[in-house]
CSV table of C-alpha atoms in Angstrom, one decimal:
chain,number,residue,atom,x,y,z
M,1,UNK,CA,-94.6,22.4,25.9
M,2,UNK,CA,-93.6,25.8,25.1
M,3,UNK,CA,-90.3,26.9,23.9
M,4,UNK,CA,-88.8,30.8,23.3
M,5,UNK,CA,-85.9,31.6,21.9
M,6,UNK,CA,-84.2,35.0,23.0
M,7,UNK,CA,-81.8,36.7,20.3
M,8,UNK,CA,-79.3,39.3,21.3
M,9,UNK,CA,-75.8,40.1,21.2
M,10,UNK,CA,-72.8,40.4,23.7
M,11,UNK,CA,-69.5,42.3,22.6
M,12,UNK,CA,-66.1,41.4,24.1
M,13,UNK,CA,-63.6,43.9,24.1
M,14,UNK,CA,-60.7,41.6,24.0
M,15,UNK,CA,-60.0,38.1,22.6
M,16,UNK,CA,-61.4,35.6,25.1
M,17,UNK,CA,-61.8,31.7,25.3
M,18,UNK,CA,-64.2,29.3,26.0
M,19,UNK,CA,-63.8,25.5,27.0
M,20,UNK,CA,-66.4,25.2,23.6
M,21,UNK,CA,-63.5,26.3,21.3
M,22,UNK,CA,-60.5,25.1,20.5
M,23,UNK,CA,-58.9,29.0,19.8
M,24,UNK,CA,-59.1,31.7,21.1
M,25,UNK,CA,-62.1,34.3,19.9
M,26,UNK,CA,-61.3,37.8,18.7
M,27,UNK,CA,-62.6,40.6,20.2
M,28,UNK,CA,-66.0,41.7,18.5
M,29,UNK,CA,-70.2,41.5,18.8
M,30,UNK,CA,-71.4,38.2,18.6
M,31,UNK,CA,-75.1,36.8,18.1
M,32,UNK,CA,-76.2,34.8,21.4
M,33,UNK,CA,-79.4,32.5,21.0
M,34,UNK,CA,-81.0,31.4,24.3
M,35,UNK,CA,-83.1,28.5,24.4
M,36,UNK,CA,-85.9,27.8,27.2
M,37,UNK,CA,-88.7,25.7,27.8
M,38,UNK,CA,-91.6,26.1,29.9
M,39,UNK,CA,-91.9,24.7,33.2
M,40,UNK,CA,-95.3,22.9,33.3
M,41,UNK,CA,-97.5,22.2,36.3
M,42,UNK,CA,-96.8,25.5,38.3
M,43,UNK,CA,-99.0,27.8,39.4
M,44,UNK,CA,-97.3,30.4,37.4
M,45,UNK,CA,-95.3,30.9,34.3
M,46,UNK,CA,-91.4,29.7,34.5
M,47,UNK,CA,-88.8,28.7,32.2
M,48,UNK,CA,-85.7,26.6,32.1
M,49,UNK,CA,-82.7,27.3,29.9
M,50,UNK,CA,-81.9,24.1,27.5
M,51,UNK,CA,-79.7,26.1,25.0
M,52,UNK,CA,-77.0,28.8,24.6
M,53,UNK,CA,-75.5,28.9,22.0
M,54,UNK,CA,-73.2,31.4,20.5
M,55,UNK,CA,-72.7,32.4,16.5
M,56,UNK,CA,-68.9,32.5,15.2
M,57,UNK,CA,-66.9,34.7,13.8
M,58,UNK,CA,-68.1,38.0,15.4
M,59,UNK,CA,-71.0,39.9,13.4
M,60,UNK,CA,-68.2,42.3,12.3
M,61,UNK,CA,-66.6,39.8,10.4
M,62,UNK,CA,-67.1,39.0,6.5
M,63,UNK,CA,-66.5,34.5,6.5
M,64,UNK,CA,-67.5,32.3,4.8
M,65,UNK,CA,-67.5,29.8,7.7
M,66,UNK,CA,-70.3,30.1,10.1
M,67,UNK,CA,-70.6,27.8,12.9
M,68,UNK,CA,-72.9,28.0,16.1
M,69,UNK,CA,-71.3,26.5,19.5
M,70,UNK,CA,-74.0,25.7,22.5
M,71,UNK,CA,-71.5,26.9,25.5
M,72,UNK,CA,-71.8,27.1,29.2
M,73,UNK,CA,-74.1,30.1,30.3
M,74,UNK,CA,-71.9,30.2,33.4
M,75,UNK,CA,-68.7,30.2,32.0
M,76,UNK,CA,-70.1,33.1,29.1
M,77,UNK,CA,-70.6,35.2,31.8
M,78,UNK,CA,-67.6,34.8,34.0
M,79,UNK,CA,-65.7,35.2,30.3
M,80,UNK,CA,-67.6,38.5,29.6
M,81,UNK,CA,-67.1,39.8,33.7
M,82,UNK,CA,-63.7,39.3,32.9
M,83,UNK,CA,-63.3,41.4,30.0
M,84,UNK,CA,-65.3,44.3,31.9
M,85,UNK,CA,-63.2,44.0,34.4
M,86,UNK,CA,-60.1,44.3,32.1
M,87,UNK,CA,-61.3,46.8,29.8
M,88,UNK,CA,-62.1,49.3,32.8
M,89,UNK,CA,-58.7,49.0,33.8
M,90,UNK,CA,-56.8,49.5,30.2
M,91,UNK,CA,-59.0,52.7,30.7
M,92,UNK,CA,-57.5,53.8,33.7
């Protein structure tokens, strides 16, 4: 079975929370690894997500504690529509 792993970042504007913390986050860039495995036995080449998992504190910051929390894909973007949505208007 095959399994890629995608790196990249997302930035929240403001703090935010996630059901997979116990605090609120502050606002920054933070590393996102996604996990997914190949579906076998198609006729063509899919994957399914196993694994999201978010690096804390932001990138920005200098800690000495790193941790990596898997969280729900769902609720990361709901959390990150949110801050779009808030951000456009405190530009307004």
């Amino acid at each position: 079975m095959t399994v890629r792993t995608t790196d990249t970042e997302v930035t929240f504007r403001q703090p935010f929370r996630l059901s997979a913390f116990d605090a609120r986050q502050a606002a920054g860039t933070y590393r996102l690894v996604i996990e997914e495995e190949e579906i076998l036995g198609l006729s063509f080449l899919a994957y399914r997500r196993t694994a999201t998992m978010l690096h804390t504190p932001a990138i920005s910051v200098q800690s000495g504690r790193h941790q990596v929390v898997e969280v729900d894909p769902e609720e990361l973007t709901v959390a990150l529509d949110a801050d779009a949505l808030t951000y456009r208007s405190l530009k307004e």
